[in-house]
XYZ file of C-alpha atoms in Angstrom:
643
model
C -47.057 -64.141 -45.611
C -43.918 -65.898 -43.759
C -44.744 -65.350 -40.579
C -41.489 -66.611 -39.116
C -39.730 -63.991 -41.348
C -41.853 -61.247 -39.285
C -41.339 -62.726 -36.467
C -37.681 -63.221 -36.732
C -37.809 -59.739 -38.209
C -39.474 -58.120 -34.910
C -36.714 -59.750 -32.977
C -34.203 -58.229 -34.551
C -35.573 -54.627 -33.972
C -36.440 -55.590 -30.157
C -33.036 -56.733 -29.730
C -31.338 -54.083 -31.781
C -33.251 -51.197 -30.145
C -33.116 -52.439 -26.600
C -29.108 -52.062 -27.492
C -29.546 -48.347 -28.732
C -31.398 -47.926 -25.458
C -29.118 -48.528 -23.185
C -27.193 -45.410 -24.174
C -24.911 -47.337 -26.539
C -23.058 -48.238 -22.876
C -23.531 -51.900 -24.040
C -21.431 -53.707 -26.095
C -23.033 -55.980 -29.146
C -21.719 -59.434 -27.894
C -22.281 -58.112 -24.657
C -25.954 -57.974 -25.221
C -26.172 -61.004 -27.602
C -25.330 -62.633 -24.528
C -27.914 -61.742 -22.358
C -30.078 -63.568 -24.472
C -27.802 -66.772 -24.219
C -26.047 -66.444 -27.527
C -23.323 -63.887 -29.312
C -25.918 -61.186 -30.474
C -23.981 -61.026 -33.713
C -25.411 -64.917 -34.278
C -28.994 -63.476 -33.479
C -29.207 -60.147 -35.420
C -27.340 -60.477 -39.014
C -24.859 -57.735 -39.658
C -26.622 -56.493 -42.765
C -30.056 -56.190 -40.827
C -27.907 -53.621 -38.388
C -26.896 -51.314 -40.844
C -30.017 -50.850 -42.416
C -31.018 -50.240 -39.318
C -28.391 -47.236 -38.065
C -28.942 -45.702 -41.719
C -32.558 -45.940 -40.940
C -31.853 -43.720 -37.775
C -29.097 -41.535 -39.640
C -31.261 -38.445 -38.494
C -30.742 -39.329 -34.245
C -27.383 -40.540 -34.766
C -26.248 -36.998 -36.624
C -28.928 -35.204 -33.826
C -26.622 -37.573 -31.045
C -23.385 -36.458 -32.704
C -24.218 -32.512 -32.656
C -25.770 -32.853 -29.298
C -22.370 -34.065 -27.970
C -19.986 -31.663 -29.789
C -21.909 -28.642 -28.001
C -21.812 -29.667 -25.081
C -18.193 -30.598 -25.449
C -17.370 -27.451 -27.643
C -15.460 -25.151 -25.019
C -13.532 -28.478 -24.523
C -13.028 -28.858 -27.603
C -11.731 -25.898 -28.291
C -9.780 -25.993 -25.982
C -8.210 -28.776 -27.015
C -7.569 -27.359 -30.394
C -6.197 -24.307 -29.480
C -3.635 -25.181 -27.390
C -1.137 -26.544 -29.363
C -1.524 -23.441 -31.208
C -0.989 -21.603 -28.831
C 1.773 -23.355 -27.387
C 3.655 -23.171 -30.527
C 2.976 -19.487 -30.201
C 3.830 -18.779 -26.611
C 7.327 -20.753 -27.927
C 8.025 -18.938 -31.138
C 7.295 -15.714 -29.157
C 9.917 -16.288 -26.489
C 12.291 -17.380 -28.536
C 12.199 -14.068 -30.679
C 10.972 -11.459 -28.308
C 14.689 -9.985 -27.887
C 14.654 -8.967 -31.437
C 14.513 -5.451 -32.016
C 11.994 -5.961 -34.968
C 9.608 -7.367 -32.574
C 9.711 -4.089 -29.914
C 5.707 -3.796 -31.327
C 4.948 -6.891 -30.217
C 6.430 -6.934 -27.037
C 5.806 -3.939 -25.730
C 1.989 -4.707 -26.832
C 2.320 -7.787 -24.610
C 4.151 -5.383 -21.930
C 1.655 -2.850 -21.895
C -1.292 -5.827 -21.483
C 0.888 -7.519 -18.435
C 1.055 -4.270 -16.757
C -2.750 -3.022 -16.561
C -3.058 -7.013 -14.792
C -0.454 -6.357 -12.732
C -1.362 -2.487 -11.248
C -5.066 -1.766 -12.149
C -6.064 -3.152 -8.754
C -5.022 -1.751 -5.297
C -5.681 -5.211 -2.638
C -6.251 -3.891 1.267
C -5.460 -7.101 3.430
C -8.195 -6.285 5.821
C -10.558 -5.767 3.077
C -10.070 -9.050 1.141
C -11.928 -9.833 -2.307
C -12.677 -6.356 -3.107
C -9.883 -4.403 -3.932
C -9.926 -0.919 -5.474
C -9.446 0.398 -8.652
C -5.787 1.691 -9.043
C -7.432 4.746 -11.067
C -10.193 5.721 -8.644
C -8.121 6.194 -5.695
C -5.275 7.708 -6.576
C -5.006 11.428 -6.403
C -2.757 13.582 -7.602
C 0.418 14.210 -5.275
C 2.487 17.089 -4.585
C 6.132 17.425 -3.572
C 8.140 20.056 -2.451
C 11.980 20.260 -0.983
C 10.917 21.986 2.067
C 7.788 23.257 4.119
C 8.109 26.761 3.103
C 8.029 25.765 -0.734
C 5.705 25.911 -2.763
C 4.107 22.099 -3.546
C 3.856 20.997 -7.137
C 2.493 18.052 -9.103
C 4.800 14.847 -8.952
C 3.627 14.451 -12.562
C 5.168 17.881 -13.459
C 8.137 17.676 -11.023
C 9.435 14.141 -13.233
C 8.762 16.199 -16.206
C 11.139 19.148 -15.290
C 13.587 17.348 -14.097
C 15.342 13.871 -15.510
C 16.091 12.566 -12.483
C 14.412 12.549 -9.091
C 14.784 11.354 -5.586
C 11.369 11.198 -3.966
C 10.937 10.769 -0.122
C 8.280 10.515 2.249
C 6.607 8.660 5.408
C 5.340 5.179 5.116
C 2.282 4.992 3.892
C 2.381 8.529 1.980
C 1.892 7.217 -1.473
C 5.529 6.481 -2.736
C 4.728 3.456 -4.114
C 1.343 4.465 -5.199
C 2.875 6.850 -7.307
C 4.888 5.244 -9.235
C 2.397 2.263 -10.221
C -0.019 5.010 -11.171
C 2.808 5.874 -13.809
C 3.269 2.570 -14.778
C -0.393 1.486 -15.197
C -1.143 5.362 -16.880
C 1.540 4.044 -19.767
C 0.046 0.673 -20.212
C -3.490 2.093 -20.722
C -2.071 4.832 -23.016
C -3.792 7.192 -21.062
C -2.993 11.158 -21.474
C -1.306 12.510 -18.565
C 2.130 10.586 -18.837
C 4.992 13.398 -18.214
C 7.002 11.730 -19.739
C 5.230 10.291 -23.132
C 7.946 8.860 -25.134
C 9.713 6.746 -22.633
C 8.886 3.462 -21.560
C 8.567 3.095 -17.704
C 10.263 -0.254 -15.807
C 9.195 -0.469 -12.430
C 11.928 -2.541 -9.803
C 11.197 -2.717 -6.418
C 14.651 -2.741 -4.997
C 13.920 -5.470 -2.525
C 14.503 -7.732 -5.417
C 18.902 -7.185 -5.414
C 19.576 -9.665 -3.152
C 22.281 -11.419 -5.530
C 25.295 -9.622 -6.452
C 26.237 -12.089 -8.999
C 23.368 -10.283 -11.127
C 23.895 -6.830 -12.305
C 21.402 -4.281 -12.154
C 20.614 -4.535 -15.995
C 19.793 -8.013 -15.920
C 17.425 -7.175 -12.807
C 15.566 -4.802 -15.427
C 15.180 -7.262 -18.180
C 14.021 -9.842 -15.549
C 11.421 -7.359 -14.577
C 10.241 -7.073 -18.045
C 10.507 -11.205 -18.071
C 8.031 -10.945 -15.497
C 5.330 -9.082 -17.491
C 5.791 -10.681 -20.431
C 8.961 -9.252 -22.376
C 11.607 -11.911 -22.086
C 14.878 -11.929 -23.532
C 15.356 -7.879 -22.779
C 18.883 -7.682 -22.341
C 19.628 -6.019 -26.003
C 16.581 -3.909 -25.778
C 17.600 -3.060 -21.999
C 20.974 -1.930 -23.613
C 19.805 -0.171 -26.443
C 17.067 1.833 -24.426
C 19.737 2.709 -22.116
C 21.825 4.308 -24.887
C 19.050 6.059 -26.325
C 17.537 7.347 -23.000
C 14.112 5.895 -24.257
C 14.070 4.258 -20.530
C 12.253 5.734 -17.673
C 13.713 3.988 -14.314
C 11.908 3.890 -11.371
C 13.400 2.283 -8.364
C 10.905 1.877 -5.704
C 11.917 1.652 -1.994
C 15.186 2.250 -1.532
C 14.599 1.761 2.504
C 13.363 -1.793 1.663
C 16.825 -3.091 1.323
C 18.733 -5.277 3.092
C 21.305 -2.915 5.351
C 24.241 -5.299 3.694
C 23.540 -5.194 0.718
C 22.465 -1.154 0.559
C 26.105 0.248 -0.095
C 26.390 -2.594 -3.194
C 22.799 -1.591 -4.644
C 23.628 2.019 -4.138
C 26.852 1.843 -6.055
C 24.973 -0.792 -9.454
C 22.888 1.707 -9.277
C 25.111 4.836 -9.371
C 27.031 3.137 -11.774
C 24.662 2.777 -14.215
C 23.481 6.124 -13.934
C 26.706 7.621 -13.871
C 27.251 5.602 -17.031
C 23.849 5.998 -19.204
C 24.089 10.304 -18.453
C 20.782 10.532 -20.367
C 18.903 8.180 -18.852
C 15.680 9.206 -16.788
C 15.179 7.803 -13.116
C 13.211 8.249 -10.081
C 14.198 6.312 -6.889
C 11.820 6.646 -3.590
C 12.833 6.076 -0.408
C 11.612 6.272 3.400
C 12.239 10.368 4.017
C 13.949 8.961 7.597
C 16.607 6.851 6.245
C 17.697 8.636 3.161
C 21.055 9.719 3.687
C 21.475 11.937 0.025
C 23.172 8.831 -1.288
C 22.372 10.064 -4.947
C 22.996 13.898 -4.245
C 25.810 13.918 -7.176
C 23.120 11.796 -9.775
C 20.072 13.693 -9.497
C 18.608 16.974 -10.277
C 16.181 17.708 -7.017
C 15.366 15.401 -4.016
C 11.355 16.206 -3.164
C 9.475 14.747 -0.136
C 5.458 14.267 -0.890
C 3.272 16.675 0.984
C 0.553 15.643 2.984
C -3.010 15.354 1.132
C -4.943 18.717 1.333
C -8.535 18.409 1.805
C -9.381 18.278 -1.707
C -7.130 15.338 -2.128
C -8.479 13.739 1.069
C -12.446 14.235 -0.817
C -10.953 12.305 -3.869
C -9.286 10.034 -2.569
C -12.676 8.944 -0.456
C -15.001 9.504 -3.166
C -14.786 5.405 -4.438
C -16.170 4.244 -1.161
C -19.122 6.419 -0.758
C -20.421 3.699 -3.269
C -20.227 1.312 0.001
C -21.641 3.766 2.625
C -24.864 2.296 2.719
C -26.633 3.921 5.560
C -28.560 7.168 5.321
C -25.846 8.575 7.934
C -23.070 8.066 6.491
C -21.542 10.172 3.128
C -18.013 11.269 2.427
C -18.669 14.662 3.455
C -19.733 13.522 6.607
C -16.338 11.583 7.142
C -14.154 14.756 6.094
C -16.409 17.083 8.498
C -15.599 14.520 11.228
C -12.368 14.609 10.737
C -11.939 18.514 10.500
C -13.651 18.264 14.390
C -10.853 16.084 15.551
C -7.740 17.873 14.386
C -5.283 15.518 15.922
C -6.667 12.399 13.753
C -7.187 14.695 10.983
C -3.257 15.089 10.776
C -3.007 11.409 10.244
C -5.601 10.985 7.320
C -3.409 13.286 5.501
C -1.113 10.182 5.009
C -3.065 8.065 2.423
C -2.342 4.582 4.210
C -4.243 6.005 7.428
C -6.893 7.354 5.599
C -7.301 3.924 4.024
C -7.493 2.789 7.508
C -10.231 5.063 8.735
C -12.138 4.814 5.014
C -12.462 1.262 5.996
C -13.070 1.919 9.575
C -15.856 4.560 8.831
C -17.562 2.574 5.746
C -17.495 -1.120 6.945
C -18.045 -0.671 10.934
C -19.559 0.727 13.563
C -16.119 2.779 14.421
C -16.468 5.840 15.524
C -13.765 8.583 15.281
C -11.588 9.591 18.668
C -10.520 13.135 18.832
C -6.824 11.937 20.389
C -4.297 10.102 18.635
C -3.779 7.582 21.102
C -7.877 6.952 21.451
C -7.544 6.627 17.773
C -4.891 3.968 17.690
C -6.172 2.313 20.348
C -10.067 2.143 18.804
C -8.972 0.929 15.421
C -6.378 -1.734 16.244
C -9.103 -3.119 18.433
C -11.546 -3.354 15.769
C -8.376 -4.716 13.052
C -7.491 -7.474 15.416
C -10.957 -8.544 16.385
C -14.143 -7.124 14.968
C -13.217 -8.679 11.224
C -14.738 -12.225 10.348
C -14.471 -12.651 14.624
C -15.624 -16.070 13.408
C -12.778 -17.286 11.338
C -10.263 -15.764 13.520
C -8.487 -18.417 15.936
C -6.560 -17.047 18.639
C -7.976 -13.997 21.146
C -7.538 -10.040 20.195
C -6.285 -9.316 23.559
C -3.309 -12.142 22.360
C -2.536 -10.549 19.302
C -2.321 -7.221 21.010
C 0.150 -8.220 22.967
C 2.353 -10.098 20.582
C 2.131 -6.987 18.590
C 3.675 -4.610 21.668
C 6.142 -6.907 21.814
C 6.687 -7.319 18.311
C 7.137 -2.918 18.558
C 9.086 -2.732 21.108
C 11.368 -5.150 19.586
C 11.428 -3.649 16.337
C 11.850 -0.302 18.172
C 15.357 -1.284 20.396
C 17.067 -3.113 17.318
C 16.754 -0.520 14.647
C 17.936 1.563 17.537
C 21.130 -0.832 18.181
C 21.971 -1.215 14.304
C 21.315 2.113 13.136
C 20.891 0.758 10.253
C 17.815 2.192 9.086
C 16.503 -0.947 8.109
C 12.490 -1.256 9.035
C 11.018 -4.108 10.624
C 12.657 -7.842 11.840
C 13.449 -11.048 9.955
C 10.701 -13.672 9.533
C 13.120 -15.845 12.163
C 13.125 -12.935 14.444
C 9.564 -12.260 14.461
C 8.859 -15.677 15.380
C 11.417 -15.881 18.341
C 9.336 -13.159 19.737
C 5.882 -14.495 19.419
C 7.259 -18.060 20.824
C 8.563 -16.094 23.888
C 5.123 -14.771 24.133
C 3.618 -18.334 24.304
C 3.724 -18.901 27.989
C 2.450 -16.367 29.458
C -0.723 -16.508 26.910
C -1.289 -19.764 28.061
C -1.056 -21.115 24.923
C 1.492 -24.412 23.801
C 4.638 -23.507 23.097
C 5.479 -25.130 19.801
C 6.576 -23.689 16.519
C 3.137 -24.400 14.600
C 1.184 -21.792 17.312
C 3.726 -19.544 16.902
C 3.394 -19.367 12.985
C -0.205 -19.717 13.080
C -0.661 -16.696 15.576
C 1.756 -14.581 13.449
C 0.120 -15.750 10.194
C -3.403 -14.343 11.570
C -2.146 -11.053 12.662
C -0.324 -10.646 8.900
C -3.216 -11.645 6.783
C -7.024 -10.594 8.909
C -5.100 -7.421 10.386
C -3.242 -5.039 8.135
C -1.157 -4.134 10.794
C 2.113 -6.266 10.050
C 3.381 -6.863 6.357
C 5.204 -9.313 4.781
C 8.453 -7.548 2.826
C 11.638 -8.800 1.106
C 10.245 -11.260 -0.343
C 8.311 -12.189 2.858
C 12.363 -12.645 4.545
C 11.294 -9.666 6.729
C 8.148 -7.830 8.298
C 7.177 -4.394 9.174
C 4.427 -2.441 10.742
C 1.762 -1.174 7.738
C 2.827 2.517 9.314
C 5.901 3.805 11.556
C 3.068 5.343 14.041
C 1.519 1.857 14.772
C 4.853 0.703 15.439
C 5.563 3.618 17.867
C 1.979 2.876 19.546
C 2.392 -0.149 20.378
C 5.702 0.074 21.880
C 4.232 2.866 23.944
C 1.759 0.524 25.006
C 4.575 -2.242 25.987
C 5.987 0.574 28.419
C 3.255 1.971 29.707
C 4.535 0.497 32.809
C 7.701 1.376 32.593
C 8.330 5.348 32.544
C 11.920 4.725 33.019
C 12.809 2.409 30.641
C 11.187 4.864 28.037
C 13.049 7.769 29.276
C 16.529 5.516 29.199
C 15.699 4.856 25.468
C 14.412 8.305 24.363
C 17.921 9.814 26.209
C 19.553 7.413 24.161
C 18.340 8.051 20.730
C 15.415 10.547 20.897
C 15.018 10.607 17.056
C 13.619 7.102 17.382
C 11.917 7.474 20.725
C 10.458 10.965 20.095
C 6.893 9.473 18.572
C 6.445 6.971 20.989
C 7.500 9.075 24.101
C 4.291 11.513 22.657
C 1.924 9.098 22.181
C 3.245 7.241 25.569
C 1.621 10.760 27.565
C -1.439 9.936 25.223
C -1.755 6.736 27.280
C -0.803 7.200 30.561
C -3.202 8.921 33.362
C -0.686 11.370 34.373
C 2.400 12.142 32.593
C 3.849 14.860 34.645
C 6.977 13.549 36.018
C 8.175 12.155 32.260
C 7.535 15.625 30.897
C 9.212 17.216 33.113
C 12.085 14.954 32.879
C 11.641 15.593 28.952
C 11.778 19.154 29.372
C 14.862 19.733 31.119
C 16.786 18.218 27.812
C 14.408 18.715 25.272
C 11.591 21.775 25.528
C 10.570 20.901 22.472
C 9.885 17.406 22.235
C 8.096 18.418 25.847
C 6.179 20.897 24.564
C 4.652 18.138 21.665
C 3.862 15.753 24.368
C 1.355 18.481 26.181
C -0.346 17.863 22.720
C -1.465 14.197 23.530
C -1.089 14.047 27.152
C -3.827 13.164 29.320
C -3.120 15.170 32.923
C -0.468 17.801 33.363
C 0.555 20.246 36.187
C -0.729 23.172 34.915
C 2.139 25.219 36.169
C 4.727 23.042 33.852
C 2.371 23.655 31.313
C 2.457 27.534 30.956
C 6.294 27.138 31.988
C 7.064 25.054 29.109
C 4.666 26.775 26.262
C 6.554 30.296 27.521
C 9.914 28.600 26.479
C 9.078 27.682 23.152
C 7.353 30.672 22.359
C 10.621 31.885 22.600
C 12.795 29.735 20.252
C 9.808 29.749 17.509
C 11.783 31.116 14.391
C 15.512 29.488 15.507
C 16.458 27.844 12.229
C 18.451 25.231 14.968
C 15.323 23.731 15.888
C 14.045 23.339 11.881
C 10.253 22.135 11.644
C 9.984 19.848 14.696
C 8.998 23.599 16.544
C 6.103 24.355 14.220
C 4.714 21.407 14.145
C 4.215 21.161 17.662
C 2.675 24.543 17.534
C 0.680 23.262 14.817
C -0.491 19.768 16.935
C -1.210 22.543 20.035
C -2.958 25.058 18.289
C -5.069 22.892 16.910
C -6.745 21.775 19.928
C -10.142 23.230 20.175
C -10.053 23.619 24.229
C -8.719 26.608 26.305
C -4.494 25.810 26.143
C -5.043 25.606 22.675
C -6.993 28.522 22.081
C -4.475 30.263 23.458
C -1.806 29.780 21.001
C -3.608 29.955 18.309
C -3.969 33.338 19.179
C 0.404 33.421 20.113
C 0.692 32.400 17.100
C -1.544 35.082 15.189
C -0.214 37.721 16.776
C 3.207 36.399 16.383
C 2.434 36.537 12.671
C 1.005 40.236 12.744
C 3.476 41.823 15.420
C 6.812 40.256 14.922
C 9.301 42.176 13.119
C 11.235 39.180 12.640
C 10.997 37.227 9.434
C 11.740 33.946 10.599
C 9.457 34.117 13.519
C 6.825 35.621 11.141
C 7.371 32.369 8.537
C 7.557 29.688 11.762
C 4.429 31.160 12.900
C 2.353 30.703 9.453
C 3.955 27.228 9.022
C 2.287 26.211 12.603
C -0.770 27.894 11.394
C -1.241 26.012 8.341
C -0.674 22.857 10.201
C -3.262 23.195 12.307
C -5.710 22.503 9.361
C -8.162 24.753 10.841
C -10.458 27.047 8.318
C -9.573 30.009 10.950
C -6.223 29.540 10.219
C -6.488 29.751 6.664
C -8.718 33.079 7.143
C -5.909 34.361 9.337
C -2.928 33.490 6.444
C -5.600 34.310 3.388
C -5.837 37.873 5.442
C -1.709 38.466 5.445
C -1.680 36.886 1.869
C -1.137 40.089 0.140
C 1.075 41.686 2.385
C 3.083 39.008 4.108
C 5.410 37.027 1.497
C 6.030 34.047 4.346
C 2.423 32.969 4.348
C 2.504 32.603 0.703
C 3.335 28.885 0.666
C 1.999 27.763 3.866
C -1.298 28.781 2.826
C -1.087 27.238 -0.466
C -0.284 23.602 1.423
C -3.933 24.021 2.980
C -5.500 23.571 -0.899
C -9.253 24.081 -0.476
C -8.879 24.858 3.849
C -8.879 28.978 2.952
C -11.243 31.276 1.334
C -9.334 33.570 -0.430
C -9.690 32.964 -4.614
C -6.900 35.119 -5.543
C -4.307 33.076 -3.690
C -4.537 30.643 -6.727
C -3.506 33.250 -9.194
């Protein structure tokens, strides 16, 4: 044997596989010259392929190992080109008419993304599911109407103007629609029509007509190049328009985004629309366009037990249940009225599920509880400036808000972004805190996003209170102080004032003197503030409940009466009691119709199941308490009501 071929041999495969063992991270001369000479001098080239097709098995083994690990990567990698090229081609031809299919395939997917989820800011990372929540709403022209389904209303009748509070489910409604299309769901009312949603905020350039708005909007979910299916639709009346928030726009550019949009429904006769709007600021700009102009009633009980039913999921103490919540409100009549508006029942859902809050029985309490909790119970840890701060920026921020939509009259909600911060920075000093422009965005930043309570809008140009009331409260709260300042401003405008001059007597320890300053120029607004008012004469009391009594069914004083007959009646101690039973005999004495029809209105408001035993008792023989009844849904116990 030649043992210096063996030997030379066994340094080849030392050599050779100390290379392979170093992860192949080691070049060949690299490792030929650890050993003082160009490895390819050592270890002949010939020798080192007979060597790797001796190993063919690890090296394949090596290869497949790294293409699965790599394989999403990979694919990646592959694909997108592809899809690239795709993405491209489709843009480029999704305004053909031959590729509607397509498109409204893609529209249909952008749209469930967009509106299957409803986000709570003070409930971060876990919104809701757009279909779980949302319940049914009803709409009527008046309080003595008979409610009806919004789905059915927009299927009698082409074109709508719907109106309501903030917070009442405006918005709501029409993403509902939208997403119910894009799932192909039944239920549509209008099933051949495609929906295009544009919040109105968005016309802020009068250099772009309305139609180009709409085929931006579809741009935005993945339809680009509309304009010739925009047009075409339009002609056809395949379209269904809805123009959310009407109240959202700019007050100089309103009159210009009233008349694109009367234009183009003046000019497209068979197009269907539905444009929402704030109920306070709607001034029947679209009287001559539309068929009816409806205002959404407030949820019934049954709709109140839907709407909850998605977070019993998260009640997870023994104590706690959805029919627990709704009993608790039916005990505290005054907060019950607000949980009728879907944003505030959002408010106390979370309140009631995710805290230790527990339900007040006055409005005022109620405010008071829950901001408190909003601005300082939620992730305390992350949050960097005081609750007792944010409070106060917040009554300034109201009061603010409060005296310049007074001044412009413009019906415009809210401040500008610039604004807003002028006021907190004027709040600086006497917080104690540096005055510099980075506090003041920071402290207004926290009360946007770990609140609830202020919104961004516009675009984030403007902000608002989440609800009217919470703006009132807190500029109640900024004058508690100042009784005279109040009065000044309610004298001056009581439309604006009237809320906050109520919920003001909520607050204060005795509010005798403003009532009866109140009641010498307005019994009525008077009369509502013995609802929430803490201490009262008692002889101003029976003095100003006597006077009312007598205007109840004088169409000059509209709704405003009953519903402060409602608010009173509905409180469970002695003043209340008493006209409860005004009203009921009202109802069963009077010969006078309208007195009969403002007495069952108050009734139903009071939300009270012996109010709907008193209607459900008249239903038969007293036409008037026909509809009121009805607006208490599952409050009354008479069956044959529904037929």
């Amino acid at each position: 044997m030649n043992h210096a071929f063996v030997t030379q041999t066994m340094l080849y495969h030392a050599l050779f596989n100390q290379w392979l063992g170093t992860g192949l991270q080691t070049s060949l001369p690299e490792m030929g010259l650890l050993h003082g000479q160009p490895l390819t001098d050592v270890i002949p080239l010939a020798f080192m392929w007979d060597t790797l097709l001796a190993n063919a098995g690890w090296v394949i083994a090596l290869l497949l190992l790294l293409l699965l690990l790599f394989r999403d990567s990979l694919r990646t990698w592959a694909i997108r080109p592809t899809r690239a090229v795709g993405d491209h081609l489709y843009y480029l031809l999704a305004g053909k008419l031959w590729m509607q299919p397509i498109t409204l395939m893609r529209y249909r997917r952008a749209l469930k993304e967009m509106y299957r989820h409803v986000h709570i800011p003070f409930r971060p990372l876990r919104p809701l599911d757009l279909q779980d929540v949302y319940v049914p709403l009803q709409v009527a022209g008046s309080l003595d109407q008979t409610p009806m389904d919004a789905y059915r209303a927009m299927s009698t009748w082409p074109r709508l103007v719907i109106t309501g509070d903030p917070g009442s489910g405006k918005s709501m409604l029409l993403k509902h629609m939208v997403l119910t299309y894009a799932q192909g769901q039944p239920g549509l009312p209008l099933p051949n029509v495609i929906p295009i949603l544009l919040e109105l905020h968005r016309l802020n350039d009068p250099e772009r007509s309305l139609q180009k708005q709409l085929a931006m909007e579809l741009a935005r979910n993945d339809f680009p190049r509309a304009d010739q299916f925009i047009e075409h639709a339009l002609e056809r009346g395949t379209l269904l328009l809805l123009f959310d928030g009407l109240d959202e726009v700019s007050s100089n550019q309103r009159p210009w985004v009233v008349q694109q949009m009367s234009d183009l429904l003046y000019r497209y006769d068979g197009c269907r629309a539905v444009i929402t709007c704030r109920s306070a600021v709607y001034h029947q700009e679209f009287a001559n366009l539309v068929n009816q102009t409806l205002a959404i009633a407030a949820l019934d009980d049954q709709q109140m037990d839907q709407f909850l039913q998605p977070w019993e999921r998260d009640m997870h103490t023994v104590d706690k249940s959805v029919d627990h919540l709704l009993q608790t409100l039916r005990d505290r009549p005054q907060v019950l009225s607000l949980a009728r508006n879907p944003l505030l029942l959002t408010i106390i859902a979370y309140l009631y599920t995710d805290t230790t809050f527990v339900l007040s029985r006055s409005r005022a309490e109620f405010y008071r509880k829950s901001t408190d909790i909003l601005l300082d119970q939620w992730h305390q840890e992350r949050n960097q400036f005081d609750a007792r701060y944010k409070r106060l920026i917040l009554q300034r921020l109201a009061l603010f808000c409060q005296d310049t939509n007074q001044q412009s009259r413009s019906g415009l909600p809210g401040m500008d972004y610039t604004q807003a911060l002028q006021q907190v920075a004027q709040c600086l000093p006497a917080l104690n805190i540096p005055v510099d422009q980075q506090n003041a965005v920071a402290l207004l930043h926290e009360i946007v996003e770990r609140s609830g309570l202020l919104m961004p809008i516009d675009g984030g140009l403007r902000y608002q209170f989440a609800h009217l009331t919470f703006q009132e409260f807190f500029a109640a709260a900024e004058l508690l102080d100042d009784s005279a300042g109040l009065l000044q401003r309610f004298f001056a405008d009581p439309d604006t004032w009237r809320e906050t001059v109520t919920l003001w007597c909520g607050l204060a320890r005795d509010s005798t003197p403003l009532i009866r300053a109140i009641y010498q120029h307005d019994p009525i607004t008077a009369f509502a503030c013995l609802v929430d008012a803490q201490q009262v004469e008692p002889g101003l009391t029976g003095e100003i409940v006597k006077a009312c009594g007598l205007q109840l069914g004088h169409t000059a004083s509209g709704n405003g009466i009953a519903h402060a007959f409602g608010a009173f009646a509905a409180d469970p101690h002695p003043r209340g009691a008493a006209v409860f039973a005004f009203l009921e005999k009202t109802l069963t004495t009077s010969r006078n119709h309208e007195r009969r029809l403002e007495a069952a209105i108050a009734l139903s408001l009071t939300s009270l199941p012996q109010a709907a035993a008193v209607l459900a008792a008249y239903y038969t023989v007293r036409p008037e308490v026909r509809a009121p009844l009805l607006r208490m849904g599952d409050r009354w116990p008479c069956r044959t009501c529904h037929r």
